[in-house]
Amino acid sequence: NAGVTQTPKFRVLKTGQSMTLLCAQDMNHEYMYWYRQDPGMGLRLIHYSVGEGTTAKGEVPDGYNVSRLKKQNFLLGLESAAPSQTSVYFCASSDSPNYGYTFGSGTRLTVV
Amino acid sequence: AQSVAQPEDQVNVAEGNPLTVKCTYSVSGNPYLFWYVQYPNRGLQFLLKYITGDNLVKGSYGFEAEFNKSQTSFHLKKPSALVSDSALYFCAVRDPRYQKVTFGIGTKLQVIP
């Protein structure tokens, strides 16, 4: 089925380790987003992209980096993981910010 | 700055009864408003949106929402609740001058058989 695919689905990291979360969409959407979801805080925007080769900071960008080298992929990197980055991460895409987003199924990350 | 509030952490409703999940917003201009649903261990699914036009917006799974500019509200409604509607519901707002969408913290809907 067409949609947004996130890999991996689960990951446990030790403090200080690095990792990359991959988001892939097959709908030819221009806009892609990375959110984190924490209890009692809803979804918070980490970084977003308005097209291939572009990225921009969201509400909580510190400790994360992103890249959008290909239109269909949006990568989220953690250079040195911290326990505060324990969260569920969601990627989303859309044709336009005026439209509803299509979300991936999430990556549950635990940093110990 | 834009913001959205969902004043109820949880809403309980009996199956077959009408349901309402509340949302209020704050933006400088005319808002773009959205509702999403999240089932356990899943990503969010888009339900409906208001951009302009008719204040009553119809969406997926029989849900609708009413935009009220004077009360800055966008409450989600359904005439007859199903047990399968039990989930987490998120309201979201966007000031059209900006790219970002701000989500509320979510309201858990529990439909009791």
Coordinates of N, CA, C and O in Angstrom, one line a residue, chain B residues 17-101:
Chain B
N17 N -24.5 6.8 21.8 CA -24.7 8.2 22.2 C -23.9 9.1 21.3 O -22.8 8.7 20.8
P18 N -24.3 10.4 21.2 CA -23.4 11.4 20.5 C -22.2 11.7 21.2 O -22.2 11.6 22.5
L19 N -21.1 12.0 20.5 CA -19.9 12.3 21.2 C -19.4 13.7 20.7 O -19.6 14.1 19.6
T20 N -18.7 14.4 21.6 CA -18.0 15.6 21.3 C -16.6 15.6 21.9 O -16.5 15.3 23.1
V21 N -15.6 16.0 21.1 CA -14.3 16.2 21.6 C -13.9 17.6 21.3 O -13.9 18.1 20.2
K22 N -13.5 18.3 22.4 CA -13.4 19.8 22.3 C -12.0 20.2 21.9 O -11.0 19.6 22.2
C23 N -11.9 21.3 21.2 CA -10.7 21.9 20.7 C -10.9 23.4 20.6 O -11.9 23.9 20.0
T24 N -10.0 24.2 21.2 CA -9.9 25.6 21.0 C -8.6 26.0 20.5 O -7.6 25.3 20.7
Y25 N -8.5 27.1 19.7 CA -7.2 27.5 19.1 C -6.9 29.0 19.3 O -7.8 29.8 19.7
S26 N -5.7 29.3 19.0 CA -5.3 30.7 19.0 C -4.3 30.9 17.8 O -3.2 30.3 17.8
V27 N -4.7 31.8 16.9 CA -3.8 32.2 15.8 C -4.1 33.7 15.5 O -5.2 34.2 15.9
S28 N -3.2 34.4 14.9 CA -3.4 35.8 14.6 C -4.4 36.0 13.5 O -5.2 37.0 13.5
G29 N -4.4 35.2 12.5 CA -5.3 35.4 11.3 C -6.3 34.3 11.2 O -6.7 33.7 12.2
N30 N -6.8 34.0 10.0 CA -7.7 32.9 9.8 C -7.0 31.6 9.9 O -6.0 31.3 9.3
P31 N -7.6 30.7 10.7 CA -6.9 29.4 11.0 C -7.2 28.3 9.9 O -8.3 28.3 9.4
Y32 N -6.2 27.4 9.8 CA -6.5 26.2 9.1 C -6.5 25.1 10.3 O -5.6 25.1 11.1
L33 N -7.5 24.3 10.3 CA -7.7 23.4 11.4 C -7.9 22.0 11.0 O -8.5 21.7 9.9
F34 N -7.4 21.1 11.8 CA -7.4 19.7 11.4 C -7.7 18.8 12.6 O -7.5 19.2 13.8
W35 N -8.3 17.6 12.3 CA -8.4 16.6 13.3 C -7.8 15.3 12.8 O -7.9 14.9 11.7
Y36 N -7.1 14.6 13.8 CA -6.4 13.3 13.5 C -6.9 12.3 14.6 O -7.2 12.7 15.7
V37 N -6.8 11.0 14.2 CA -7.1 10.0 15.2 C -5.8 9.1 15.2 O -5.2 8.8 14.2
Q38 N -5.5 8.6 16.4 CA -4.4 7.6 16.6 C -4.9 6.4 17.4 O -5.3 6.5 18.5
Y39 N -4.8 5.3 16.7 CA -5.1 4.0 17.4 C -3.9 3.5 18.1 O -2.8 3.9 17.7
P40 N -4.0 2.6 19.1 CA -2.8 2.2 19.8 C -1.7 1.6 18.9 O -2.0 0.8 18.0
N41 N -0.5 2.1 19.2 CA 0.7 1.6 18.4 C 0.6 1.9 16.9 O 1.2 1.2 16.2
R42 N -0.1 2.9 16.6 CA -0.2 3.3 15.2 C 0.2 4.8 15.0 O 0.2 5.6 16.0
G43 N 0.4 5.2 13.8 CA 0.6 6.6 13.5 C -0.8 7.3 13.4 O -1.8 6.7 13.5
L44 N -0.7 8.6 13.3 CA -1.9 9.4 13.3 C -2.6 9.3 11.9 O -1.9 9.1 10.9
Q45 N -3.9 9.3 11.9 CA -4.6 9.3 10.6 C -5.5 10.5 10.5 O -6.2 10.9 11.4
F46 N -5.4 11.2 9.3 CA -6.2 12.4 9.1 C -7.7 12.1 9.0 O -8.1 11.2 8.3
L47 N -8.4 12.9 9.7 CA -9.9 12.8 9.7 C -10.6 13.8 8.9 O -11.5 13.5 8.1
L48 N -10.2 15.1 9.1 CA -10.9 16.2 8.4 C -10.2 17.5 8.6 O -9.3 17.6 9.5
K49 N -10.5 18.5 7.8 CA -9.9 19.8 7.9 C -10.9 20.9 7.6 O -11.9 20.7 6.9
Y50 N -10.6 22.1 8.2 CA -11.3 23.3 7.8 C -10.3 24.3 7.3 O -9.3 24.6 8.0
I51 N -10.5 24.7 6.1 CA -9.7 25.8 5.5 C -10.5 27.1 5.3 O -10.1 28.1 5.8
T52 N -11.6 26.9 4.7 CA -12.5 28.0 4.4 C -13.9 27.5 4.0 O -14.0 26.3 3.8
G53 N -14.9 28.3 4.0 CA -16.2 27.9 3.6 C -17.2 27.5 4.7 O -17.2 28.1 5.8
D54 N -18.0 26.4 4.5 CA -19.0 26.0 5.4 C -18.3 25.7 6.7 O -17.3 25.0 6.8
N55 N -19.0 26.2 7.8 CA -18.4 26.0 9.1 C -18.5 24.5 9.6 O -17.8 24.1 10.5
L56 N -19.4 23.7 9.0 CA -19.5 22.3 9.4 C -18.8 21.5 8.4 O -19.1 21.5 7.2
V57 N -17.8 20.8 8.8 CA -17.0 20.0 7.9 C -17.2 18.5 8.2 O -17.2 18.1 9.4
K58 N -17.4 17.8 7.2 CA -17.6 16.3 7.3 C -16.3 15.6 6.9 O -15.6 16.0 6.0
G59 N -16.0 14.5 7.7 CA -14.8 13.8 7.4 C -15.0 12.3 7.4 O -16.1 11.8 7.1
S60 N -13.9 11.6 7.7 CA -13.9 10.1 7.6 C -14.6 9.5 8.8 O -14.8 10.1 9.9
Y61 N -15.1 8.3 8.6 CA -15.7 7.4 9.6 C -16.9 8.1 10.3 O -17.2 7.8 11.4
G62 N -17.6 9.0 9.6 CA -18.8 9.6 10.1 C -18.6 10.8 11.1 O -19.5 11.3 11.7
F63 N -17.3 11.2 11.2 CA -17.0 12.3 12.0 C -17.3 13.7 11.3 O -17.2 13.7 10.1
E64 N -17.6 14.7 12.1 CA -17.7 16.0 11.6 C -17.2 17.0 12.6 O -17.0 16.6 13.8
A65 N -16.9 18.2 12.2 CA -16.4 19.2 13.1 C -17.0 20.6 12.8 O -17.3 20.9 11.6
E66 N -17.2 21.4 13.8 CA -17.9 22.7 13.6 C -16.9 23.8 13.9 O -16.4 23.8 15.1
F67 N -16.6 24.6 13.0 CA -15.7 25.8 13.2 C -16.6 26.9 13.7 O -17.6 27.3 13.1
N68 N -16.1 27.5 14.8 CA -16.8 28.6 15.4 C -15.8 29.7 15.7 O -15.0 29.7 16.6
K69 N -15.8 30.7 14.8 CA -14.8 31.8 14.9 C -14.9 32.6 16.1 O -13.9 33.0 16.7
S70 N -16.1 32.9 16.5 CA -16.3 33.8 17.7 C -15.8 33.1 19.0 O -15.3 33.8 19.9
Q71 N -16.0 31.8 19.1 CA -15.5 31.1 20.2 C -14.1 30.4 20.0 O -13.6 29.7 20.9
T72 N -13.5 30.7 18.9 CA -12.2 30.1 18.5 C -12.2 28.6 18.8 O -11.3 28.1 19.5
S73 N -13.2 27.9 18.3 CA -13.3 26.5 18.6 C -13.5 25.7 17.4 O -14.0 26.2 16.3
F74 N -13.2 24.4 17.5 CA -13.3 23.5 16.4 C -13.5 22.1 17.0 O -12.7 21.2 17.0
H75 N -14.7 21.9 17.5 CA -15.1 20.7 18.2 C -15.4 19.5 17.2 O -16.1 19.7 16.2
L76 N -14.9 18.4 17.6 CA -15.2 17.1 16.8 C -16.4 16.5 17.3 O -16.6 16.3 18.5
K77 N -17.3 16.0 16.4 CA -18.5 15.4 16.8 C -18.8 14.2 16.0 O -18.4 14.0 14.8
K78 N -19.7 13.3 16.5 CA -20.2 12.2 15.8 C -21.6 11.9 16.4 O -21.7 11.8 17.7
P79 N -22.6 11.7 15.6 CA -24.0 11.5 16.1 C -24.2 10.2 17.0 O -24.9 10.2 17.9
S80 N -23.4 9.2 16.6 CA -23.6 7.9 17.3 C -22.3 7.2 17.5 O -21.7 6.7 16.5
A81 N -21.8 7.1 18.7 CA -20.4 6.6 18.9 C -20.4 5.0 18.8 O -21.4 4.3 19.2
L82 N -19.3 4.5 18.3 CA -19.0 3.1 18.2 C -17.9 2.8 19.1 O -17.0 3.6 19.3
V83 N -17.9 1.5 19.6 CA -16.8 1.1 20.4 C -15.4 1.2 19.7 O -14.4 1.6 20.3
S84 N -15.5 1.0 18.4 CA -14.3 1.1 17.6 C -13.7 2.5 17.4 O -12.7 2.7 16.9
D85 N -14.5 3.5 17.8 CA -14.1 4.9 17.8 C -13.1 5.2 19.0 O -12.5 6.3 19.0
S86 N -13.0 4.3 19.9 CA -12.1 4.5 21.1 C -10.7 4.6 20.6 O -10.1 3.7 19.9
A87 N -10.1 5.8 20.9 CA -8.7 6.1 20.3 C -8.3 7.4 20.9 O -9.0 8.0 21.7
L88 N -7.1 7.9 20.5 CA -6.6 9.2 20.9 C -6.9 10.2 19.7 O -6.5 9.9 18.6
Y89 N -7.4 11.3 20.1 CA -7.8 12.3 19.0 C -7.0 13.6 19.2 O -6.9 14.1 20.3
F90 N -6.4 14.0 18.1 CA -5.6 15.2 18.1 C -6.2 16.3 17.3 O -6.6 16.1 16.1
C91 N -6.3 17.5 17.8 CA -6.6 18.7 17.1 C -5.3 19.4 16.7 O -4.3 19.4 17.4
A92 N -5.3 20.1 15.5 CA -4.1 20.8 15.0 C -4.5 22.1 14.4 O -5.6 22.2 13.8
V93 N -3.6 23.0 14.4 CA -3.9 24.4 13.8 C -2.7 24.8 13.0 O -1.6 24.5 13.4
R94 N -3.0 25.6 12.0 CA -1.9 26.2 11.3 C -2.3 27.6 10.9 O -3.4 27.9 10.4
D95 N -1.4 28.6 11.2 CA -1.5 29.9 10.7 C -1.1 29.9 9.3 O 0.1 29.5 9.0
P96 N -1.9 30.2 8.3 CA -1.5 30.1 6.9 C -0.3 30.9 6.5 O 0.2 30.7 5.4
R97 N 0.1 31.8 7.3 CA 1.3 32.6 7.0 C 2.6 31.7 7.2 O 3.7 32.1 6.7
Y98 N 2.5 30.6 7.9 CA 3.6 29.8 8.3 C 3.5 28.4 7.8 O 2.4 27.9 7.5
Q99 N 4.6 27.7 7.7 CA 4.6 26.3 7.3 C 4.1 25.3 8.3 O 3.6 24.2 8.1
K100 N 4.3 25.7 9.6 CA 4.2 24.7 10.7 C 2.8 24.5 11.1 O 2.0 25.4 11.2
V101 N 2.5 23.2 11.5 CA 1.3 22.8 12.1 C 1.5 22.5 13.6 O 2.5 21.8 13.9

